[in-house]
């Protein structure tokens, strides 16, 4: 007789906390990604991400929630970017290394949406999570960038920040000392779910997209339910070119990269 | 230095001093907390009691509660829609700011009473859709002039209701107690 | 960052700060620092807490992509692509996304001012709009018509039409449209080549989406070239839209651009030999296909091409085989190939290669971009030669009044053109700049136009799709500052002046003028919508974000013409001496020509080097080693007309005899995020032109001098392990 133990039930350490596929997922076609940075800009505009300026950028303190990596291979004249450009963001791991290290539980796992969360009001800025993230997808607010005086204008003795007009009211503006990362545009997920619910239906595939996927001129980024087999993202992820990064760490990433060729 | 302080703190005088210090800190905090719960100064002494008493529905002036996050404040032209037909509008001292604002075409600056911090993303629509009435959270408006908060709107208060309403439904409970439902 | 705070003071400050903060914010009704001011009268279609979306047109470049702007309570929150607009089909580029950082830029011209050429400061001498209009009116009516000049941006928009009507009526020279982008794209060369070979001037459209082999000669169509969002979509379709067919891409360019990095093969060659390589390929393809080489390719000596270009015989043969065996090959001429002394011949050679494989008018081939619905004929932007002519006229005092809108020639034109002196010699310069750019600050008056998202208008699409597209603009937010639409200023000024001027612009305002220009579309039934009369039509026009033909046009171009012409491409690649390099300026893929004042564009890493916020000189690591130059060493690039300094970035994918530098930085004004940052590569460009009058900017010879200075570049990539570098050491 074979005995199976549900590790989740007994709460064993190292148990795979959930079914492998999760809920929301993304596929990124590296064959199509042209490295144009439209996703990076769109993400910044949607999520109120602060720019840090040249000096802090040089220290590696940029706040990009999504960045485009490229790795050189070979030497001139047979040099190329290995595998093409690679957009990298929080992989929304099903079994995330960032989650267990937070001393104040500011990086919980969302059981409802199967995402890694960052609760800004809990975060005390230990940066353990960023240290433990194998994808280096987390960024820390080293300053109150948004309210740096040199970004504002003095108007009648008061400092005003015209750039603040652009802030998206659906996303918290983070202050200094807080960790942040890609949320899969959870505000858009909620909005779509809320709309669907008000109309008494389920969210349809392709009904909404995160800012990066929405902007991508090459349509390299696909977003949707990876637990629905007929969704576009499931089909693309399973078409044979899919690779998940650092999968051997058992992180269960929710982002599938499609290889070139 | 620190050792000296502890020595002093355990002496009779020291104990009294420490007790007074703790007490004053505590009362200061309590006073601060009390102050945050007071209704703020508003541009006009709007009486909810009277308007609700006249049978005006909450949603007439705050229609956004049905659609999305913010219930909204009525535009002055909306106030004017009724008030221009009321003789008292021109004579009442209390209504003077509104008449002036309408003449000048400038708005009022209200101070929101029921308010959550900006790291909380509250939306009215699902709450109204779930069958909650306005008074469940905002209190009985037939009793107050300027709106006041009937309770401290903190996370414990949100969660206790969420848990209560999701009792027995595991999926609903997960959704309603998920950090990411409100914080992002 | 600059203040030094000791630890002790820091602790003191934090304690004091925390206590104050606790008292100030923790207690009392004062803690409710948030106040809300409802509308006095709510705008139509606005609901509290819900977004309102407006369709308009992106004005960051001349492509004319349709955008939908999400607004909330009168603020513009997010730019999204307009899924209906055929050019971008719901997509945007990074510059389009960051347009909000232009709208809400802390450095805008907020009032009309008497600037008095007091660069680099923005004058505070405010004038009223009545005075401003009077000034414009006087300048128009009291100056001899031939002595008035108008200089505008590349986009053929409603303002260009309005000014054209104005200049036609008073007999003034037609307005010139110019931008650095059109200069670096060598648009005049491209349209001249099309005219020579296809018999019709216009911008060719390259249907890469249906091609299976794409041979690009320095065409950076994934970055800024002509209509990048449309071409990126074409690229994506070329790669993955067809079952079992993945398009193959070869890219000839001296340095690996962002586009070249996406090619299956990047083949470096010497700048100026692109046309020769095209001819050689043509000859080889003809041989492989078993047809006698047409006249166009007859005279080329393939072996010689191999020697001058640096492309090996094997590479040429392989690419020729690829083309010969392909069903739908296409060759694309890019700015770097055309901005050469032999640029026109190169453009013709590359177009002739398309003629050889007979893809004119075919799916996956070359067609002539259709004209926008309300355009009479293709009207190309001014080439560098025409700009030079204007400058000569200005210098000799033949221009008394210069109106500038939407272009910043002091920054965008090479210094050697002498635009600064020309401005000096012009008695009255009136700028309509939205931002305090170099040219605006050196003018007599700035009468600021609204930002693009605050304005009415339309923009004609020139290329990108085979549909005829007119993208429409409408204000998505009320103007933030005391600005006024330049079209309205001209209409008012013309009315004040009376006579011919008033007759030329008999409109109540800008909107009425726009309606008059789209009126003729009401009768058309082949478009995105039908409306019975102008008011309904205008409403639909705004709602949809423009008007476009519902189906793609096709043209029947003849290849015979193209092949019958004998083509002779001289090699532009001169030999270089000791410590001499080919200089390759290119438009920054993230900043474009006017993005430097948008902080998030500055923070976007360059796709290939990952450098942010600055200018770099891309140099082959081997070359750098020979010269004893390290990363971040500042070098001076010296040409016969000027010099420019920037930090070296050891770039593994550039020809050892060339250095490349991005254009987009090096502003002396243009707001706090742009001014005093980086260097402008046009400072070393000499005014030499090709046969089509475009600037021969690519492959100019420069010398490199070490300065002994170091200026670290901020990069996104890790420095660890790159060429054996360790952690960056502070010196």
XYZ file of C-alpha atoms in Angstrom, chain C residues 31-697:
667
model
C -4.044 65.609 10.869
C -6.659 65.658 8.168
C -4.334 67.469 5.863
C -6.241 66.065 2.938
C -8.934 68.387 1.716
C -11.281 67.904 -1.149
C -12.701 70.496 -3.418
C -15.597 69.274 -5.515
C -16.245 70.748 -8.921
C -18.483 73.778 -8.934
C -19.991 72.348 -12.065
C -18.991 68.828 -12.969
C -17.739 68.437 -16.537
C -19.804 66.193 -18.737
C -18.950 62.485 -18.671
C -17.066 62.866 -15.392
C -17.919 60.736 -12.402
C -16.369 60.967 -9.005
C -13.674 58.399 -8.522
C -13.984 57.080 -12.066
C -11.624 57.747 -14.894
C -12.523 59.488 -18.100
C -10.663 58.465 -21.238
C -9.917 60.744 -24.163
C -8.570 59.729 -27.554
C -5.885 61.964 -28.938
C -2.582 61.822 -30.789
C 0.904 61.405 -29.408
C 3.082 64.393 -30.255
C 6.417 63.021 -29.121
C 7.478 62.230 -32.675
C 5.954 62.648 -36.118
C 4.652 59.070 -36.455
C 1.163 60.094 -35.349
C 0.275 57.173 -33.083
C -3.167 57.314 -31.564
C -3.320 57.361 -27.797
C -6.035 57.210 -25.190
C -5.302 59.188 -22.078
C -6.792 58.141 -18.798
C -7.794 61.190 -16.816
C -9.107 61.498 -13.322
C -10.754 64.637 -11.974
C -9.048 66.733 -14.589
C -5.602 65.219 -14.296
C -3.966 63.070 -16.958
C -2.876 59.837 -15.296
C -1.754 57.410 -17.950
C -1.177 57.173 -21.660
C -2.484 54.086 -23.370
C -2.443 53.196 -27.039
C -5.579 53.675 -29.111
C -6.450 50.147 -30.272
C -8.373 51.517 -33.250
C -5.652 53.674 -34.717
C -4.097 51.611 -37.551
C -0.610 52.990 -36.947
C -0.071 51.668 -33.449
C -3.125 49.443 -32.795
C -3.205 50.131 -29.082
C 0.514 50.106 -28.481
C 2.917 52.849 -27.483
C 6.634 53.370 -27.211
C 8.492 54.590 -24.139
C 8.475 58.192 -25.337
C 4.718 58.108 -25.738
C 4.326 56.782 -22.216
C 6.487 59.542 -20.804
C 4.610 62.338 -22.539
C 2.916 63.014 -19.191
C 6.265 64.023 -17.785
C 6.230 66.716 -20.427
C 2.726 67.802 -19.562
C 3.484 68.029 -15.850
C 7.103 69.030 -16.243
C 8.132 71.477 -13.551
C 9.918 73.492 -16.236
C 7.404 74.834 -18.660
C 6.919 78.262 -20.109
C 3.972 79.289 -17.982
C 3.260 82.751 -19.348
C 3.871 84.707 -22.509
C 7.093 86.610 -21.908
C 9.297 89.216 -23.478
C 12.337 87.001 -23.450
C 14.804 89.530 -24.848
C 17.290 86.802 -25.763
C 18.339 86.467 -22.156
C 19.470 82.828 -22.394
C 20.033 80.746 -20.337
C 17.409 82.250 -18.027
C 13.714 82.298 -18.743
C 12.623 85.893 -18.589
C 10.068 86.985 -16.023
C 8.931 89.956 -18.094
C 5.407 88.731 -18.557
C 3.255 90.207 -21.302
C -0.477 89.888 -21.715
C -1.900 87.747 -24.493
C -3.371 90.883 -26.056
C 0.101 92.352 -26.307
C 1.422 89.047 -27.574
C -1.161 88.885 -30.333
C -0.510 92.507 -31.224
C 3.198 91.696 -31.473
C 2.570 88.761 -33.785
C 0.123 90.807 -35.809
C 2.612 93.639 -36.213
C 5.373 91.224 -37.129
C 3.158 89.730 -39.830
C 1.695 92.903 -41.253
C 4.566 95.367 -40.944
C 7.233 93.147 -42.416
C 7.797 92.517 -46.083
C 6.257 89.088 -46.707
C 9.431 87.686 -48.222
C 11.317 88.558 -45.056
C 9.165 86.419 -42.758
C 10.195 82.831 -42.080
C 8.400 80.035 -40.282
C 10.238 77.100 -38.781
C 8.221 74.156 -37.451
C 8.499 70.552 -36.248
C 8.520 67.521 -38.540
C 4.904 66.526 -38.049
C 2.565 67.704 -40.815
C -0.156 68.894 -38.482
C -3.006 71.372 -38.512
C -0.713 74.211 -37.517
C 1.491 73.547 -40.511
C -1.596 73.722 -42.731
C -2.672 76.937 -41.081
C 0.724 78.560 -41.471
C 0.931 77.322 -45.071
C -2.396 78.993 -45.811
C -1.069 82.136 -44.187
C 2.205 82.205 -46.109
C 0.397 81.411 -49.366
C -1.926 84.344 -48.813
C 0.750 86.912 -48.115
C 3.331 85.477 -50.482
C 5.833 84.570 -47.816
C 8.162 81.589 -48.188
C 6.483 78.308 -47.211
C 7.120 77.139 -43.656
C 10.007 74.742 -43.159
C 9.480 71.622 -41.127
C 12.561 70.170 -39.511
C 13.805 68.049 -36.658
C 16.968 66.195 -35.787
C 15.064 62.968 -36.275
C 14.287 63.772 -39.915
C 17.921 64.780 -40.355
C 19.284 61.537 -38.904
C 16.717 59.511 -40.837
C 17.776 61.257 -44.057
C 14.131 61.495 -45.068
C 14.793 63.712 -48.063
C 17.192 61.130 -49.477
C 14.650 58.373 -49.013
C 11.881 60.272 -50.763
C 14.218 61.451 -53.529
C 15.322 57.879 -54.171
C 11.678 56.824 -54.289
C 11.018 59.578 -56.793
C 13.973 58.548 -58.942
C 13.190 54.848 -58.957
C 9.442 54.649 -58.470
C 8.563 57.784 -60.325
C 6.762 59.309 -57.372
C 8.057 61.197 -54.364
C 6.994 59.914 -51.003
C 8.078 57.778 -48.137
C 8.343 54.114 -49.113
C 6.627 51.659 -46.819
C 8.478 48.453 -46.086
C 6.093 45.608 -45.331
C 8.399 43.567 -43.136
C 5.474 41.778 -41.517
C 5.026 39.569 -44.577
C 8.680 39.295 -45.530
C 10.668 36.178 -44.809
C 14.141 37.659 -45.219
C 14.746 41.211 -44.036
C 18.013 42.846 -44.989
C 18.378 46.115 -43.166
C 21.091 48.593 -44.064
C 21.371 50.513 -40.819
C 17.616 51.016 -40.598
C 16.920 51.247 -36.885
C 13.221 50.628 -37.314
C 12.790 49.219 -33.814
C 14.051 52.460 -32.253
C 13.102 55.801 -33.767
C 13.014 55.262 -37.518
C 9.965 56.763 -39.282
C 7.225 54.962 -37.353
C 8.825 52.707 -34.762
C 5.682 51.306 -33.138
C 4.248 50.270 -36.498
C 7.544 48.756 -37.598
C 7.966 46.912 -34.308
C 4.586 45.326 -34.893
C 5.733 44.427 -38.395
C 8.882 42.897 -36.950
C 6.884 40.820 -34.464
C 4.617 39.552 -37.229
C 7.598 38.761 -39.414
C 8.996 36.592 -36.633
C 6.027 34.769 -35.260
C 2.710 35.331 -36.965
C 3.004 32.561 -39.553
C 3.016 28.871 -38.829
C 6.375 27.245 -39.500
C 7.856 30.399 -41.006
C 10.058 32.537 -38.879
C 11.353 35.504 -40.793
C 15.111 35.875 -40.944
C 16.812 39.184 -40.433
C 20.239 40.432 -41.486
C 21.459 43.845 -40.410
C 24.406 45.725 -41.906
C 25.604 48.470 -39.618
C 28.942 49.664 -38.315
C 27.867 49.396 -34.704
C 25.287 47.101 -33.220
C 22.243 49.214 -32.596
C 19.249 48.052 -30.600
C 17.680 46.937 -33.886
C 20.829 45.176 -35.058
C 20.838 43.219 -31.820
C 17.503 41.702 -32.820
C 18.806 40.546 -36.177
C 19.830 36.940 -36.662
C 23.026 38.225 -38.213
C 24.671 41.518 -37.561
C 27.328 42.235 -40.168
C 29.582 45.183 -39.382
C 30.845 47.190 -42.344
C 32.605 50.472 -42.878
C 30.242 53.432 -42.985
C 29.612 54.626 -46.525
C 29.802 51.205 -48.143
C 26.179 50.203 -47.606
C 25.218 51.088 -51.194
C 28.128 49.097 -52.570
C 27.152 46.081 -50.527
C 23.586 46.397 -51.839
C 24.843 46.464 -55.403
C 27.117 43.485 -54.814
C 24.240 41.582 -53.272
C 22.096 42.457 -56.275
C 24.680 41.102 -58.665
C 25.120 37.899 -56.672
C 21.369 37.389 -56.292
C 20.893 37.830 -60.045
C 23.580 35.214 -60.658
C 22.043 32.806 -58.153
C 18.594 33.227 -59.613
C 19.995 32.653 -63.043
C 19.001 35.987 -64.537
C 21.359 38.348 -66.250
C 22.321 41.171 -63.945
C 20.161 44.202 -64.746
C 21.850 47.431 -65.667
C 21.628 48.693 -62.127
C 23.987 46.045 -60.845
C 26.058 45.455 -63.930
C 28.952 47.724 -63.139
C 29.753 46.680 -59.602
C 32.921 44.760 -58.831
C 32.071 42.351 -56.034
C 35.673 41.700 -55.066
C 36.287 45.404 -54.699
C 33.224 45.737 -52.514
C 34.584 43.048 -50.248
C 37.805 44.987 -49.900
C 36.310 48.411 -49.214
C 33.413 47.402 -47.020
C 35.046 44.876 -44.741
C 32.258 42.382 -45.392
C 33.730 39.020 -46.307
C 32.957 37.195 -49.527
C 31.418 34.326 -47.544
C 29.063 36.672 -45.727
C 28.024 38.370 -48.967
C 27.436 35.054 -50.670
C 25.449 33.682 -47.777
C 23.200 36.724 -47.581
C 22.790 36.635 -51.350
C 21.787 32.978 -51.121
C 19.290 33.810 -48.413
C 17.744 36.485 -50.589
C 17.808 34.363 -53.725
C 16.075 31.440 -52.066
C 13.544 33.536 -50.213
C 9.980 34.023 -51.401
C 9.604 37.472 -49.959
C 12.898 39.208 -49.286
C 13.035 42.911 -48.517
C 15.884 45.404 -48.176
C 15.535 48.523 -46.043
C 17.686 51.645 -46.292
C 18.274 53.301 -42.931
C 19.467 56.712 -41.890
C 23.060 55.748 -41.336
C 23.361 54.338 -44.860
C 21.727 57.405 -46.374
C 23.380 60.120 -44.325
C 26.555 59.786 -46.362
C 28.051 61.686 -49.234
C 26.929 58.825 -51.487
C 23.616 58.480 -49.640
C 21.266 58.999 -52.572
C 23.057 56.402 -54.684
C 23.014 54.040 -51.708
C 19.275 54.555 -51.240
C 18.724 53.847 -54.929
C 20.913 50.754 -54.815
C 19.001 49.370 -51.843
C 15.643 50.122 -53.456
C 16.917 48.548 -56.663
C 17.686 45.387 -54.711
C 13.992 45.293 -53.888
C 13.191 45.810 -57.555
C 15.432 42.893 -58.462
C 13.487 40.511 -56.242
C 10.342 42.044 -57.675
C 8.634 42.883 -54.409
C 7.272 46.319 -55.353
C 3.685 46.598 -54.268
C 3.705 42.988 -53.086
C 2.934 41.694 -49.603
C 6.263 41.656 -47.842
C 7.662 44.217 -50.241
C 8.065 47.914 -50.847
C 5.157 50.217 -51.531
C 4.686 53.926 -51.454
C 3.023 55.051 -48.233
C -0.456 56.359 -48.926
C -1.118 60.019 -48.394
C -3.132 61.095 -45.398
C -6.791 61.708 -46.255
C -6.584 65.495 -46.329
C -3.151 65.798 -47.912
C -2.696 67.062 -51.441
C 0.761 65.668 -52.069
C 3.641 64.281 -50.093
C 5.368 67.137 -48.353
C 8.710 66.190 -46.955
C 10.440 67.898 -44.065
C 13.238 70.283 -44.876
C 16.617 68.730 -45.463
C 19.787 70.053 -43.930
C 20.649 71.914 -47.135
C 17.418 73.898 -46.982
C 18.075 74.670 -43.322
C 21.524 75.834 -44.305
C 20.004 78.064 -46.991
C 17.622 79.578 -44.463
C 20.539 80.233 -42.130
C 22.449 81.947 -44.927
C 19.430 84.153 -45.596
C 19.119 84.980 -41.928
C 22.792 85.824 -41.664
C 22.647 88.172 -44.604
C 19.742 90.009 -43.013
C 17.140 88.860 -45.517
C 14.927 87.510 -42.758
C 13.450 90.136 -40.488
C 11.022 87.987 -38.525
C 11.432 84.335 -37.615
C 8.614 82.321 -36.072
C 9.671 79.064 -34.404
C 7.311 76.341 -33.267
C 7.931 72.731 -32.275
C 11.612 72.609 -33.106
C 14.789 73.550 -31.279
C 17.358 74.245 -34.014
C 20.010 75.590 -31.655
C 20.194 72.111 -30.205
C 19.113 69.958 -33.113
C 21.200 71.476 -35.891
C 24.970 71.004 -35.858
C 26.728 73.978 -34.335
C 28.780 74.366 -37.500
C 25.650 75.473 -39.371
C 25.881 78.717 -37.451
C 22.258 78.951 -36.389
C 23.290 80.914 -33.301
C 24.842 83.669 -35.422
C 21.873 83.549 -37.769
C 19.509 84.101 -34.840
C 21.660 87.001 -33.777
C 21.352 88.558 -37.217
C 17.558 88.240 -37.253
C 15.884 91.327 -35.774
C 12.766 89.621 -34.421
C 12.553 86.025 -33.281
C 9.247 84.807 -31.858
C 9.098 81.378 -30.287
C 5.979 79.409 -29.418
C 7.829 76.862 -27.304
C 6.067 74.903 -24.582
C 9.360 74.285 -22.812
C 12.212 76.726 -22.168
C 14.540 75.224 -24.761
C 17.743 76.773 -26.079
C 16.154 78.419 -29.095
C 13.215 79.779 -27.131
C 15.503 81.357 -24.564
C 17.473 83.031 -27.356
C 14.390 84.590 -28.923
C 12.771 87.961 -28.390
C 9.418 86.648 -27.284
C 8.051 83.332 -26.107
C 4.325 82.975 -26.616
C 3.950 79.446 -25.253
C 1.706 76.951 -26.996
C -0.229 74.392 -24.990
C 1.300 71.021 -24.425
C 0.153 68.419 -26.969
C -2.250 66.882 -24.442
C -3.881 70.283 -23.890
C -4.403 71.031 -27.567
C -6.713 70.540 -30.470
C -5.354 69.424 -33.755
C -4.704 66.670 -36.207
C -1.603 65.053 -37.544
C -1.222 63.422 -40.922
C 0.347 60.027 -40.907
C 3.130 59.811 -43.452
C 4.080 56.179 -43.265
C 3.842 53.103 -41.064
C 0.733 51.495 -42.506
C -0.760 51.186 -45.954
C -3.892 52.887 -44.710
C -4.520 56.549 -45.145
C -4.593 57.942 -41.613
C -5.414 61.303 -40.101
C -4.881 61.196 -36.337
C -6.925 63.671 -34.350
C -6.053 65.519 -31.173
C -8.195 66.999 -28.475
C -7.360 68.446 -25.090
C -7.449 65.759 -22.428
C -6.910 68.235 -19.616
C -7.502 71.950 -19.282
C -4.321 73.969 -19.857
C -2.222 74.053 -16.708
C -0.712 77.425 -17.362
C -1.335 80.710 -19.086
C -0.603 79.277 -22.505
C -2.509 79.673 -25.742
C -2.815 77.599 -28.888
C -0.461 78.981 -31.521
C -3.143 78.468 -34.143
C -5.454 80.728 -32.149
C -2.701 83.301 -31.815
C -2.208 83.382 -35.589
C -5.941 83.542 -36.269
C -6.353 86.435 -33.839
C -3.246 88.187 -35.117
C -4.440 87.851 -38.710
C -7.816 89.313 -37.786
C -6.116 92.239 -36.078
C -3.914 92.851 -39.094
C -6.878 92.753 -41.467
C -6.573 92.700 -45.244
C -5.090 89.666 -46.919
C -4.097 88.129 -43.616
C -7.603 88.250 -42.217
C -8.967 86.835 -45.452
C -6.538 83.948 -45.302
C -7.717 82.889 -41.881
C -11.397 83.749 -41.599
C -11.974 81.496 -38.606
C -13.377 82.107 -35.168
C -10.818 79.815 -33.579
C -8.540 76.826 -34.010
C -11.385 74.313 -33.830
C -13.242 75.994 -36.665
C -10.084 75.917 -38.741
C -9.599 72.198 -38.053
C -13.194 71.549 -39.029
C -12.652 73.353 -42.296
C -9.742 71.061 -43.052
C -11.533 67.812 -42.329
C -14.815 68.838 -43.885
C -14.042 67.141 -47.185
C -13.941 63.767 -45.415
C -17.651 63.861 -44.610
C -18.489 62.676 -48.099
C -16.207 59.676 -47.869
C -17.793 56.343 -47.104
C -14.625 54.240 -47.034
C -13.454 55.369 -43.639
C -13.614 54.469 -39.979
C -16.940 56.246 -39.524
C -19.593 58.114 -41.438
C -21.282 61.268 -40.283
C -23.838 63.445 -42.028
C -22.482 66.884 -41.173
C -19.483 68.603 -39.681
C -20.525 68.792 -36.040
C -21.320 65.109 -35.842
C -18.209 64.381 -37.859
C -16.032 66.380 -35.477
C -17.545 64.607 -32.506
C -16.765 61.201 -34.038
C -13.345 62.458 -35.055
C -12.571 63.212 -31.418
C -14.191 60.078 -30.109
C -12.221 57.770 -32.413
C -9.048 59.818 -32.287
C -9.006 60.564 -35.985
C -10.223 59.323 -39.335
C -8.674 56.574 -41.390
C -9.483 54.572 -44.458
C -10.930 51.246 -43.408
C -8.895 49.184 -45.829
C -5.292 49.216 -46.906
C -4.365 50.738 -50.217
C -2.271 48.931 -52.739
C -0.202 50.469 -55.438
C 1.176 49.103 -58.639
C 4.723 50.272 -58.848
C 6.897 49.250 -61.707
C 10.246 47.721 -61.029
C 11.385 48.199 -64.606
C 12.320 51.788 -64.042
C 14.414 50.946 -61.076
C 16.446 48.273 -62.749
C 17.003 50.081 -65.978
C 18.911 52.871 -64.378
C 22.632 52.480 -64.188
C 23.694 52.863 -60.580
C 27.113 53.948 -59.548
C 27.912 54.069 -55.905
C 31.181 55.625 -55.055
C 32.705 54.490 -51.822
C 32.235 57.141 -49.198
C 34.467 55.349 -46.773
C 37.705 57.225 -46.900
C 40.810 55.705 -45.520
C 41.559 56.742 -42.017
C 44.911 57.654 -40.611
C 46.561 57.013 -37.305
C 44.260 57.725 -34.356
C 41.419 58.594 -36.704
C 37.976 57.107 -36.362
C 34.674 57.058 -38.163
C 32.186 58.988 -36.096
C 28.653 57.632 -35.878
C 26.043 59.771 -34.166
C 22.705 58.057 -33.701
C 19.432 59.129 -32.145
C 19.104 57.794 -28.627
C 16.457 55.048 -28.726
C 14.990 56.100 -25.400
C 15.284 59.887 -25.507
C 14.652 60.580 -29.145
C 15.286 64.174 -30.108
C 13.227 65.929 -27.447
C 12.978 63.501 -24.547
C 15.800 64.823 -22.400
C 13.521 66.898 -20.183
C 11.371 63.944 -19.223
C 12.953 62.438 -16.139
C 11.628 58.933 -16.630
C 13.067 58.825 -20.139
C 16.402 59.833 -18.643
C 16.115 57.010 -16.171
C 15.397 54.437 -18.878
C 18.572 52.506 -19.589
C 19.790 52.557 -23.146
C 18.821 49.111 -24.468
C 22.301 48.138 -25.581
C 24.624 49.871 -23.112
C 22.204 50.294 -20.175
C 23.569 53.793 -19.567
C 21.160 56.244 -17.934
C 21.111 60.031 -17.614
C 24.205 60.692 -19.704
C 26.048 60.513 -22.994
C 28.676 57.940 -23.773
C 31.162 57.224 -26.507
C 30.862 53.614 -27.621
C 34.279 52.251 -28.411
C 35.456 48.754 -29.211
C 37.206 47.271 -26.134
C 40.156 46.256 -28.286
C 40.561 49.815 -29.564
C 40.249 51.147 -26.043
C 42.956 48.795 -24.890
C 45.263 49.960 -27.652
C 44.640 53.579 -26.775
C 44.984 52.894 -23.072
C 41.448 54.018 -22.349
C 39.288 52.535 -19.637
C 35.566 52.638 -19.063
C 34.412 56.047 -17.811
C 37.538 57.832 -19.065
C 36.480 61.104 -20.608
C 37.715 61.520 -24.158
C 37.545 64.476 -26.466
C 36.298 63.794 -29.954
C 37.759 66.304 -32.337
C 36.667 66.966 -35.889
C 37.611 69.737 -38.264
C 34.733 71.883 -36.991
C 34.519 71.207 -33.305
C 34.949 68.914 -30.388
C 32.853 67.164 -27.797
C 33.684 65.371 -24.554
C 32.072 62.293 -23.092
C 32.861 59.182 -21.081
C 33.907 56.030 -22.872
C 31.758 52.959 -22.771
C 33.643 49.905 -23.947
C 31.101 48.481 -26.333
C 31.847 44.994 -27.599
C 29.766 45.341 -30.753
C 31.263 48.184 -32.740
C 33.784 48.252 -35.559
C 37.269 48.881 -34.126
C 37.718 51.864 -36.430
C 34.534 53.604 -35.405
C 33.134 55.352 -32.367
C 29.437 55.979 -31.826
C 27.632 58.535 -29.742
C 23.922 58.979 -28.990
C 22.098 62.181 -29.819
C 19.584 63.515 -27.325
C 21.605 64.969 -24.466
C 23.902 67.925 -24.156
C 21.323 70.591 -23.485
C 22.326 73.942 -22.061
C 18.690 74.718 -21.255
C 15.390 72.803 -21.637
C 14.637 72.424 -17.957
C 16.313 71.000 -14.895
C 16.327 67.384 -16.042
C 18.045 68.148 -19.343
C 20.294 71.154 -18.819
C 23.983 70.595 -18.268
C 23.744 66.873 -18.798
C 25.759 64.870 -21.283
C 27.106 66.062 -24.614
C 25.733 66.757 -28.055
C 27.418 64.800 -30.867
C 26.229 67.289 -33.491
C 28.859 69.685 -32.149
C 31.459 67.896 -34.253
C 29.383 67.486 -37.413
C 30.473 69.488 -40.433
C 27.932 70.940 -42.875
C 28.462 68.519 -45.717
C 25.521 67.243 -47.713
C 24.620 64.412 -50.024
C 22.976 64.759 -53.445
C 19.535 64.932 -51.879
C 20.570 67.743 -49.571
C 20.605 65.652 -46.426
C 23.414 65.939 -43.934
C 26.243 63.484 -44.521
C 26.584 62.823 -40.831
